[in-house]
Short mmCIF file of C-alpha atoms in Angstrom, two decimals:
data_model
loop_
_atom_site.label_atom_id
_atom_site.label_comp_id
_atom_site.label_asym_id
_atom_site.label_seq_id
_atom_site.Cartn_x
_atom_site.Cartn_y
_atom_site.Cartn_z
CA UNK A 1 -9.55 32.58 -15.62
CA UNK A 2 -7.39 35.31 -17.37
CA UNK A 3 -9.33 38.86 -17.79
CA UNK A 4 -7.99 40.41 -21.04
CA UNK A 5 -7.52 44.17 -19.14
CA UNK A 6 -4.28 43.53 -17.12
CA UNK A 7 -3.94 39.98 -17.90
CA UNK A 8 -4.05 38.41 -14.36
CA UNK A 9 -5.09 35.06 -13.73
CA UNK A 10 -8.04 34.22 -11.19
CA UNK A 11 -8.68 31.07 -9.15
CA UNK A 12 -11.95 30.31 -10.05
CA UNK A 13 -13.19 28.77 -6.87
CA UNK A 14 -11.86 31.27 -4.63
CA UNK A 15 -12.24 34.14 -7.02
CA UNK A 16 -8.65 35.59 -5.91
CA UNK A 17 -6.29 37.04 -8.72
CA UNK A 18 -3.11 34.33 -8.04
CA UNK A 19 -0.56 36.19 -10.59
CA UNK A 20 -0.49 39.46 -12.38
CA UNK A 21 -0.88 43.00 -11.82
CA UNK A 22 -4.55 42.22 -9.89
CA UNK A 23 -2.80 39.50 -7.74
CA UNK A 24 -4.19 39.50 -3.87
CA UNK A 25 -7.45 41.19 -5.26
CA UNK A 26 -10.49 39.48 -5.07
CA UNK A 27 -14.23 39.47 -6.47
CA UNK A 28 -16.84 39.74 -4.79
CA UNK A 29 -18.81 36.16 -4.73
CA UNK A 30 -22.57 36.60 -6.38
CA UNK A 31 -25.12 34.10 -4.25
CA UNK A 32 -26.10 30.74 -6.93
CA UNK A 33 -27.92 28.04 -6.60
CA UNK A 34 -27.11 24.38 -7.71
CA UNK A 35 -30.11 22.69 -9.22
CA UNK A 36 -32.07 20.41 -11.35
CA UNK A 37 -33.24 22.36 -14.31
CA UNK A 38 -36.92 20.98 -13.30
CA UNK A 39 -37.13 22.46 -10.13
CA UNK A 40 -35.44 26.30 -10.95
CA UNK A 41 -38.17 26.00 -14.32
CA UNK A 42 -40.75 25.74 -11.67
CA UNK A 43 -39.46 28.42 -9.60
CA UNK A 44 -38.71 30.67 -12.56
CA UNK A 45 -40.90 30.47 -15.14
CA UNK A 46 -39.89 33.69 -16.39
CA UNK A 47 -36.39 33.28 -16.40
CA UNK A 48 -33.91 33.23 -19.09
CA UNK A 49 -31.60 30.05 -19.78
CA UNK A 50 -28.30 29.97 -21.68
CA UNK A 51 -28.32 29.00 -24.98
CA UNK A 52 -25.77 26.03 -26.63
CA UNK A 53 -23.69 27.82 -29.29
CA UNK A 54 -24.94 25.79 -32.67
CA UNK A 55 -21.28 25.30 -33.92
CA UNK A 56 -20.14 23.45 -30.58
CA UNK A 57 -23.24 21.65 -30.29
CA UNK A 58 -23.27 20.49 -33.79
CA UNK A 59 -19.64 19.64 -33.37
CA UNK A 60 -20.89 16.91 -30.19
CA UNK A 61 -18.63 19.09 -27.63
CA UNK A 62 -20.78 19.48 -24.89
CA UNK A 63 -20.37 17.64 -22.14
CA UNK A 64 -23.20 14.22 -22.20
CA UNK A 65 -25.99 13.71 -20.08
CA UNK A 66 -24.10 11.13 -17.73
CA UNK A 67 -21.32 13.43 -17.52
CA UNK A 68 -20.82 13.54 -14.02
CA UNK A 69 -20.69 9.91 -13.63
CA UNK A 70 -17.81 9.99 -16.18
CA UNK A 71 -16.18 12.52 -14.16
CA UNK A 72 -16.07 10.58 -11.03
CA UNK A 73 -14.02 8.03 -12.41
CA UNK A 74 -11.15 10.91 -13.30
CA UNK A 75 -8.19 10.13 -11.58
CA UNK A 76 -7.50 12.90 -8.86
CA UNK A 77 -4.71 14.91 -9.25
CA UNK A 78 -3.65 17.32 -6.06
CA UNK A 79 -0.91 17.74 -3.52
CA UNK A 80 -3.01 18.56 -0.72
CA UNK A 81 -2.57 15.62 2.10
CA UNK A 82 -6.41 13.69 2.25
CA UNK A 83 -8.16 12.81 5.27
CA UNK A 84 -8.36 9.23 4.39
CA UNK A 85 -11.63 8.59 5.70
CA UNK A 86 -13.58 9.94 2.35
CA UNK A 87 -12.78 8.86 -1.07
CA UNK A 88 -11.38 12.11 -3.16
CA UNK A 89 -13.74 11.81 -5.50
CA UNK A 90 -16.53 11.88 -2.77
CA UNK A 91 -19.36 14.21 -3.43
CA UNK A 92 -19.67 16.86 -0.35
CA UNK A 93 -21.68 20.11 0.09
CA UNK A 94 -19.67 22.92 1.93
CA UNK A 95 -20.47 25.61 3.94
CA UNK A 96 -18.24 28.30 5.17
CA UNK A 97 -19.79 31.22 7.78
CA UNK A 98 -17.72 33.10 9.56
CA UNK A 99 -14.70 31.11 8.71
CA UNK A 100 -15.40 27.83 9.57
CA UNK A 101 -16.05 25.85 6.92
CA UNK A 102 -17.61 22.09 7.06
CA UNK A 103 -18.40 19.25 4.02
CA UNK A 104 -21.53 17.28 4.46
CA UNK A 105 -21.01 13.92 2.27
CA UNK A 106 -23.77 14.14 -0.34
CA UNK A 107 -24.49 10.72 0.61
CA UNK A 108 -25.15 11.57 4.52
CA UNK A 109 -27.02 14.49 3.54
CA UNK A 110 -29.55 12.48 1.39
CA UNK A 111 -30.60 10.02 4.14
CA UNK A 112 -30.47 12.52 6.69
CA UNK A 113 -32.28 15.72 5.13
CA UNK A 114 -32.80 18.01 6.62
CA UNK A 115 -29.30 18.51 8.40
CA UNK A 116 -29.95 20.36 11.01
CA UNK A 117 -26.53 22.02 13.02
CA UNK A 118 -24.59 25.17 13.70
CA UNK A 119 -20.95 26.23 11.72
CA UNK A 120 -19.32 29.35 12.78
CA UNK A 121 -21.47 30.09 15.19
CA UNK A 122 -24.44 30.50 13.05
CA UNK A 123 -27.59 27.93 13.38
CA UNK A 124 -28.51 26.91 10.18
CA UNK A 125 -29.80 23.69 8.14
CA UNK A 126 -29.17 22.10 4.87
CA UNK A 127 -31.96 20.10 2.55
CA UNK A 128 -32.20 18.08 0.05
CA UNK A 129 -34.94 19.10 -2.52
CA UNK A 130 -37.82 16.84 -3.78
CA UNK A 131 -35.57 16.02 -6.74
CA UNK A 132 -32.81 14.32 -4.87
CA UNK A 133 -30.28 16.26 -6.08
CA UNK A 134 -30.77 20.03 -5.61
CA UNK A 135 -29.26 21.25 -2.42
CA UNK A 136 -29.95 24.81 -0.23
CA UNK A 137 -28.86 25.96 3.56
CA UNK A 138 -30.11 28.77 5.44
CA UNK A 139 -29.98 30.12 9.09
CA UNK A 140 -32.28 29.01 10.99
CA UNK A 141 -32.56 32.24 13.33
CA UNK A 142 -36.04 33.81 12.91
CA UNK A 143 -37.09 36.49 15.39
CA UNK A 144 -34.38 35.48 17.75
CA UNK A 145 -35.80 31.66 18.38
CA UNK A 146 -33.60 29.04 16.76
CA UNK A 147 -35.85 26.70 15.03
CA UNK A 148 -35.67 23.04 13.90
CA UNK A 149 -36.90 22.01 10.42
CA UNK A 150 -37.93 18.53 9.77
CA UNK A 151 -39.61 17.37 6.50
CA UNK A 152 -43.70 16.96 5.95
CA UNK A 153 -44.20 13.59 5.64
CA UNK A 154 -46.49 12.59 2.32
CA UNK A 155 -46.44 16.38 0.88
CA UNK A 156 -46.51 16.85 -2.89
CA UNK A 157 -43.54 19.17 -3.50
CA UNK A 158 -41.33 19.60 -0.27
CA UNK A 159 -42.44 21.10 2.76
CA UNK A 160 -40.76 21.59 5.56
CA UNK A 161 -42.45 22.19 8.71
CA UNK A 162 -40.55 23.57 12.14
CA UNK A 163 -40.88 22.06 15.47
CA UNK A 164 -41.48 25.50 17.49
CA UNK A 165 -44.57 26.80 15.92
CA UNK A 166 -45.70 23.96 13.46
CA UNK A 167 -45.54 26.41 10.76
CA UNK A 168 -45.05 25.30 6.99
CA UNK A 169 -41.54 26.29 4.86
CA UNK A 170 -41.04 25.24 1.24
CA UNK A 171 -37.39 25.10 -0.55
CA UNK A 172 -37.08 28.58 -1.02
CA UNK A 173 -37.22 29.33 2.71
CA UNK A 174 -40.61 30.78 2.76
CA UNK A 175 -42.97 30.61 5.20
CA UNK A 176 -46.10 29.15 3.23
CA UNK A 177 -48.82 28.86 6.30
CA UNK A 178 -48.55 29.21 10.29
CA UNK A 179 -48.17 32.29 12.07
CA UNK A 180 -44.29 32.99 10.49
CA UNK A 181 -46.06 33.03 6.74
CA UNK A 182 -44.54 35.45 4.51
CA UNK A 183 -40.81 34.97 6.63
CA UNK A 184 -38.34 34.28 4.64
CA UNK A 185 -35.08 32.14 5.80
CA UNK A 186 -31.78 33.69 5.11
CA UNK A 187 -29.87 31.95 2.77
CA UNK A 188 -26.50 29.93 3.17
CA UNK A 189 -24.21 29.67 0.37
CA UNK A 190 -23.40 25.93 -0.24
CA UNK A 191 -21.02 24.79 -2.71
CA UNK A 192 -21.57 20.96 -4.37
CA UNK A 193 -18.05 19.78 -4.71
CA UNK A 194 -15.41 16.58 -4.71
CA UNK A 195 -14.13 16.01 -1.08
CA UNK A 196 -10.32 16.78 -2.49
CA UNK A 197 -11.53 19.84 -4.37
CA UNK A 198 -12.98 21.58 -1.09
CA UNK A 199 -10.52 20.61 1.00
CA UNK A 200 -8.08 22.22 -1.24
CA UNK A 201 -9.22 25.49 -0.64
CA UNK A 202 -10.64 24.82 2.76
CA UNK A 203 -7.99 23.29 4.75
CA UNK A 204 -9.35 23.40 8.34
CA UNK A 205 -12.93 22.12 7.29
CA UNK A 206 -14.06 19.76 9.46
CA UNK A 207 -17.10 17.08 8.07
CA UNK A 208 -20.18 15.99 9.31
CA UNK A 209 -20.58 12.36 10.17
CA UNK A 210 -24.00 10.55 9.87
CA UNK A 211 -25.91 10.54 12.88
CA UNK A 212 -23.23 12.35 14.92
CA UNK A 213 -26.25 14.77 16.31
CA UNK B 1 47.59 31.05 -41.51
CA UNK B 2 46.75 27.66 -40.14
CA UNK B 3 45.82 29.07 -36.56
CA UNK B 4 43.11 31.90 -39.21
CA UNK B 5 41.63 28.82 -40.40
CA UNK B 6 41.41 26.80 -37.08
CA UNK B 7 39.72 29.48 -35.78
CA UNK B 8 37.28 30.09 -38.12
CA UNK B 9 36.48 26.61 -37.99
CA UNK B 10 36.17 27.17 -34.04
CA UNK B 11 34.13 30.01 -34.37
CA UNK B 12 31.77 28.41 -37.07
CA UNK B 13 31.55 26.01 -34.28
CA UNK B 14 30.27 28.15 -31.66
CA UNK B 15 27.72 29.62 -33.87
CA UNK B 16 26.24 26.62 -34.68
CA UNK B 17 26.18 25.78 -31.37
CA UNK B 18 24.48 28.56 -30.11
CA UNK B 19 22.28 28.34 -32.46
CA UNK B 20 20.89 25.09 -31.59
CA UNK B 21 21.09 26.43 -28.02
CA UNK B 22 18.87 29.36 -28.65
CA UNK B 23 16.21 27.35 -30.90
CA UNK B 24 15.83 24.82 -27.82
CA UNK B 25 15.46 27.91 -25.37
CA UNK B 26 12.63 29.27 -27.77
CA UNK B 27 10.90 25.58 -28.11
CA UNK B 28 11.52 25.80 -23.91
CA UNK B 29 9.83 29.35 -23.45
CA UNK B 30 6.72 28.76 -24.95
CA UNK B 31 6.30 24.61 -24.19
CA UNK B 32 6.94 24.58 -20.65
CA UNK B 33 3.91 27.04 -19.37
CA UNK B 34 1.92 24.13 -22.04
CA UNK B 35 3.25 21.21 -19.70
CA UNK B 36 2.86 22.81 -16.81
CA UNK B 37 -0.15 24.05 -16.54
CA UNK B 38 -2.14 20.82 -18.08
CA UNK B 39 -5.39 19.78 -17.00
CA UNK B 40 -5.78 16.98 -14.31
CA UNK B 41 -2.05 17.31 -12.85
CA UNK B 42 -1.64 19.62 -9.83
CA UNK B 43 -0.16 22.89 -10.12
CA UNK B 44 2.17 24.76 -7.51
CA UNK B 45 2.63 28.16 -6.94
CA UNK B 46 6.19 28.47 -8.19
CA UNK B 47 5.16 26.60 -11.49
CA UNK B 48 2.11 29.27 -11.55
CA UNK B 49 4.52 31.96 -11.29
CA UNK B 50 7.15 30.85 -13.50
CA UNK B 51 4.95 30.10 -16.33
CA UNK B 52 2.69 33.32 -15.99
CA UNK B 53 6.70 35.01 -16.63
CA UNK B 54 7.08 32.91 -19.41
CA UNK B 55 4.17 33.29 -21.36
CA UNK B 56 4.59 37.01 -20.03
CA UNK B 57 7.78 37.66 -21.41
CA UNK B 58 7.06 34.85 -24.47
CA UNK B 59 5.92 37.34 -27.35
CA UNK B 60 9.43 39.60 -27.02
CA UNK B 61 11.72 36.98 -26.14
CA UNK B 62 10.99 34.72 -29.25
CA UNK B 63 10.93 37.89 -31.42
CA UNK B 64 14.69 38.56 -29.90
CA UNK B 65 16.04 35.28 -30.34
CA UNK B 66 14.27 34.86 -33.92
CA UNK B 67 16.11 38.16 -34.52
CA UNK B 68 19.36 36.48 -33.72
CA UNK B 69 19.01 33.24 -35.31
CA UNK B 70 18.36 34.27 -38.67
CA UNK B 71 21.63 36.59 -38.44
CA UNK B 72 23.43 33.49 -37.46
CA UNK B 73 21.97 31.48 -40.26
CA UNK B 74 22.79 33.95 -42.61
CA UNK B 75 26.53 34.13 -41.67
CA UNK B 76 26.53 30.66 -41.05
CA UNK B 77 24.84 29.79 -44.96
CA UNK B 78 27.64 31.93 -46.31
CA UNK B 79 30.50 29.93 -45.05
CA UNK B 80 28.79 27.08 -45.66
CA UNK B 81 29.82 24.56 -48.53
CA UNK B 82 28.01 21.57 -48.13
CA UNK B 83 24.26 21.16 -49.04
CA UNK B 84 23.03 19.42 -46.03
CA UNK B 85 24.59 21.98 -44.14
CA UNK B 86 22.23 24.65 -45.83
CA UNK B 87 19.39 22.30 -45.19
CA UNK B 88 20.15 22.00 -41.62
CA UNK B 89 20.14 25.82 -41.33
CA UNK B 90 16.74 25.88 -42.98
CA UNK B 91 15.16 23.58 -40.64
CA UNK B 92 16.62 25.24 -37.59
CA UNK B 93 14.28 28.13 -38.86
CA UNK B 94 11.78 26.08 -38.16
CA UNK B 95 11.24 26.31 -34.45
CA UNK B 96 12.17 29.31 -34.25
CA UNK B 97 9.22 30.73 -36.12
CA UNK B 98 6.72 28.26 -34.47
CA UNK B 99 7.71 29.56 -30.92
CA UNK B 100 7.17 33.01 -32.29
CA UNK B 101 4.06 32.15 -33.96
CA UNK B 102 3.07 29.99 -30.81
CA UNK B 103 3.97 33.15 -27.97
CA UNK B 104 1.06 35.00 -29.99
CA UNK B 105 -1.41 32.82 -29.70
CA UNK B 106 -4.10 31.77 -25.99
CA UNK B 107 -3.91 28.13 -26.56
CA UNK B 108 -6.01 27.74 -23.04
CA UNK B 109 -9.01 29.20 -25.68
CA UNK B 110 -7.97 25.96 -28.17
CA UNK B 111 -8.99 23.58 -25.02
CA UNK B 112 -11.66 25.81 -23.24
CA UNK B 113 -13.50 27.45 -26.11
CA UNK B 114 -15.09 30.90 -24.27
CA UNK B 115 -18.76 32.12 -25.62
CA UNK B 116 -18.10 34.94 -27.41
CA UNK B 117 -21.77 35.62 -27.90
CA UNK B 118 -23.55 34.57 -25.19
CA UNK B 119 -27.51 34.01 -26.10
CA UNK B 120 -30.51 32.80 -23.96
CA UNK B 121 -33.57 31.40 -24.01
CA UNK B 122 -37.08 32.03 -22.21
CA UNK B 123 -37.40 29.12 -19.49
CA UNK B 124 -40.66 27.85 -21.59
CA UNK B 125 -38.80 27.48 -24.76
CA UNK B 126 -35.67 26.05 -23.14
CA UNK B 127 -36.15 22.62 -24.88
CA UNK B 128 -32.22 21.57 -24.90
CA UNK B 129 -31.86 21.14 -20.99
CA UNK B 130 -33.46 18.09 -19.77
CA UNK B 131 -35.61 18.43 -16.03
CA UNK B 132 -32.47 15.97 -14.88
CA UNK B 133 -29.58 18.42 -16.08
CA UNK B 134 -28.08 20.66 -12.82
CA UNK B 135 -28.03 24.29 -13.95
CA UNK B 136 -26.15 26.83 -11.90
CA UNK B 137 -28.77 29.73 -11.14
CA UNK B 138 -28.47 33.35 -10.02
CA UNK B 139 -30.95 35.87 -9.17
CA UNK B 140 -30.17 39.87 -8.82
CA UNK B 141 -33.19 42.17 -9.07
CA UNK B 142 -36.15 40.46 -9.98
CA UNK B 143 -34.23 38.53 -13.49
CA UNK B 144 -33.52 34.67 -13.10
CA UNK B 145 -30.50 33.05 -14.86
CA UNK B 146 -29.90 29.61 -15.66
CA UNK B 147 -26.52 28.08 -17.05
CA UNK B 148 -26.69 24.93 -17.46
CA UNK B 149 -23.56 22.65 -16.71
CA UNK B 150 -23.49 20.66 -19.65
CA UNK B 151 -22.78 23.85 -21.49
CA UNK B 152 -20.78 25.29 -18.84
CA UNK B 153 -18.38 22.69 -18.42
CA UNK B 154 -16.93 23.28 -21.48
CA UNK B 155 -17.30 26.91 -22.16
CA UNK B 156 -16.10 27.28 -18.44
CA UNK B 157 -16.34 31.20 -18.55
CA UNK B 158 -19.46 33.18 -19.39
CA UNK B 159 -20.10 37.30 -18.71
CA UNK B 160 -23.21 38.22 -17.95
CA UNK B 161 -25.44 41.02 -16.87
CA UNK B 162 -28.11 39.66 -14.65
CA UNK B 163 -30.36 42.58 -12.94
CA UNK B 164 -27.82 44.80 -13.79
CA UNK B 165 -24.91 42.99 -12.13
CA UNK B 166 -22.36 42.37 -14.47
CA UNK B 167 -20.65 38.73 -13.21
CA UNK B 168 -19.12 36.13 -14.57
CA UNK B 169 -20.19 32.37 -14.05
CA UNK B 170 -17.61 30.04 -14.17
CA UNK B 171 -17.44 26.13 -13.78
#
C-alpha cells in the first residue's frame, strides 16, 4: 500500500512502512474476523456491508464465487526456504502471542475442532464454526482456572461446553448458561493464510500436527 | 579543412549516440520498477528500494533528459540531409515523451483499482454477498463492518471509519 501524504509504501500483512519517509513505522493492527457472510449476518444484523462499485461490477471484475479454489492453483512465487512437509499453497490459521507464532493446517483444524493448546505462554483454543469455514481463538484463562472446551454434541448452532464447570460457550466466546454466564473469552487474533505466505513473515513458527496432544 | 569535417562527422556521431543512450535510460527509469515489482514473482529488498528511487526520482529525471533530447534533435535535424534521418529523429521523440508521460502516472491503480467512494449497505439489504462468501469483519464501538472478499480482492485497499476508528482494510 502507498499512502498519498509522504508516499511510503506499507507491507500489508505486517502493516510496517518498508520504504519512504515512514519506513520502520508501523500501524497499529485493528482486531477482524474471517467469516462466512451467513454467520457475521446472524451476529450483526445491524451492521453495515460494503457495497460493489456498479462500474466494476458491471464490468465482471470482481473476483467469482469459486475464487479461492482458482487461487490455489496459482503458482507460488517466494524466496523464503519451505518446510517441505506442507504444500505452499496449504491453507493454515496462525497465531502469534507473545512472539511465538504457530500455523494450524486448516485441514487438521477441521477434524480436530476445537484445538485446544498453549503458544507463547498463553492457554488458548481455536474452533471451527458451524459453517465449516469461519475460524476464532481465544484464551482460555477465566478467573485464573485454565479451561478445556470441547464441542456439544447434536446442538443447533455451535456450542461449546468446558470440562471444569460444564458451563455452555457459543462462537463469540460467551458464556450462554452455567455458573460463568455472561463471561466473555478474550479473543485471539488468527490470521487464515497459505502455509508460504505465513511463513514469510513468520519465520520461527512452528505448526501443529494432528493428534500431537 | 578535412580534419573540420571529420570532426563534425565525429561529433554528429556522438550526439546521435547519446541520444539513443539517453532515450533507453528514460524507457529503463520508468520500466524497470514495472518489471520488478509484478504480481506473483517475489520481490527483494534491494529491488524494493531501487525501484521506490526510481519511480521517486522518475517525474524529474524524464523531464531532464526530455529537456536534453529535444536540444539534440534539434541540432541534430539541422545538420541533417537525408529524410530518413529526420524521421529517425522524430521517432526517437517518441519514448522520450512516453517515459515522461508514464513517470506521471500510478499504474499500480491501472491493476488494483482503489474505491474512491466507498458505500455500504444495511446487513438485511445486503443481497450481493452470498451466506457462502468469507467477509472480513471488524467491530469498534458498538458499529459492525463487513467487506466482503470478493470485492476486496480486487479493490485491495478500502478507508474506513468504523466506531470512529479511522482504518484501512486491506486484502
Amino acid at each position: 500500500m502507498r499512502d498519498e501524504e509522504t508516499g511510503s509504501w506499507w507491507q500489508q500483512v505486517t502493516g510496517e512502512a518498508i520504504q519512504g519517509p515512514l519506513k520502520g513505522q508501523h500501524l497499529r493492527p485493528v482486531f477482524h474476523d474471517e467469516l462466512t457472510f451467513g454467520l457475521w449476518k446472524r451476529e450483526k444484523p445491524d451492521g453495515r456491508v460494503l457495497r460493489p462499485d456498479e462500474s466494476v461490477a458491471r464490468a465482471g471484475h470482481y473476483a467469482p464465487a469459486n475464487w479461492e479454489e482458482r487461487m490455489a492453483k496459482v503458482p507460488v512465487a517466494t524466496n523464503v526456504n519451505l518446510d517441505k512437509s506442507l504444500d505452499p499453497r496449504t491453507l493454515v490459521v496462525g497465531v502469534a502471542v507473545n512472539g511465538v507464532s504457530k500455523a494450524y493446517p486448516f485441514d487438521a483444524l477441521a477434524k480436530q475442532s476445537p484445538i485446544i493448546d498453549e503458544v507463547g505462554g498463553v492457554p488458548i483454543f481455536l474452533v471451527v464454526g458451524e459453517d465449516k469455514r469461519s475460524v476464532r481463538a481465544y484464551e482460555r484463562l477465566v478467573e485464573g482456572r485454565k479451561l478445556e472446551f470441547f464441542v456439544k454434541p447434536n446442538a443447533n448452532t455451535l456450542t461449546l461446553i468446558d470440562a471444569e464447570t460444564g458451563g455452555e460457550w457459543d462462537f463469540t466466546g460467551r458464556a450462554v448458561g452455567g455458573q460463568m454466564s455472561g463471561q466473555q473469552l478474550k479473543k485471539v487474533a488468527v490470521l487464515n493464510d497459505y502455509w508460504f505466505d505465513w511463513k514469510t513473515y513468520h519465520p520461527n513458527t512452528t505448526t501443529y500436527e494432528l493428534g500431537a496432544r | 579543412m578535412i580534419t573540420n569535417i571529420s570532426s563534425t562527422f565525429l561529433t554528429r556521431r556522438v550526439a546521435w549516440i547519446t541520444l539513443l543512450v539517453i532515450a533507453l535510460i528514460s524507457l529503463a527509469i520508468v520500466l524497470l520498477p514495472v518489471w520488478i515489482i509484478q504480481p506473483f514473482r517475489p520481490q527483494s529488498q534491494r529491488g524494493l528500494e531501487a525501484s521506490y528511487a526510481m519511480r521517486r526520482w522518475a517525474p524529474l529525471l524524464t523531464v531532464m533528459i526530455l529537456a536534453a533530447g529535444l536540444m539534440l534533435v534539434l541540432w541534430l535535424w539541422r545538420g541533417a540531409r537525408r529524410w530518413w534521418r529526420k524521421a529517425l529523429l522524430v521517432m526517437v521523440l517518441v519514448p522520450l515523451l512516453a517515459s515522461t508521460w508514464f513517470a506521471r502516472q500510478n499504474h499500480f491503480e491501472w491493476m488494483f483499482n482503489p474505491l474512491a467512494h466507498a458505500a455500504y449497505a444495511k446487513t438485511s439489504e445486503a443481497g450481493f454477498v452470498a451466506d457462502s462468501d468469507i467477509v472480513m469483519s471488524v467491530e469498534s464501538n458498538g458499529e459492525a463492518v463487513a467487506y466482503p472478499v470478493r470485492l476486496m480482492a480486487y479493490h485491495h485497499v478500502v478507508q474506513d471509519i468504523v466506531g470512529g476508528t479511522p482504518l484501512v482494510a486491506t486484502y
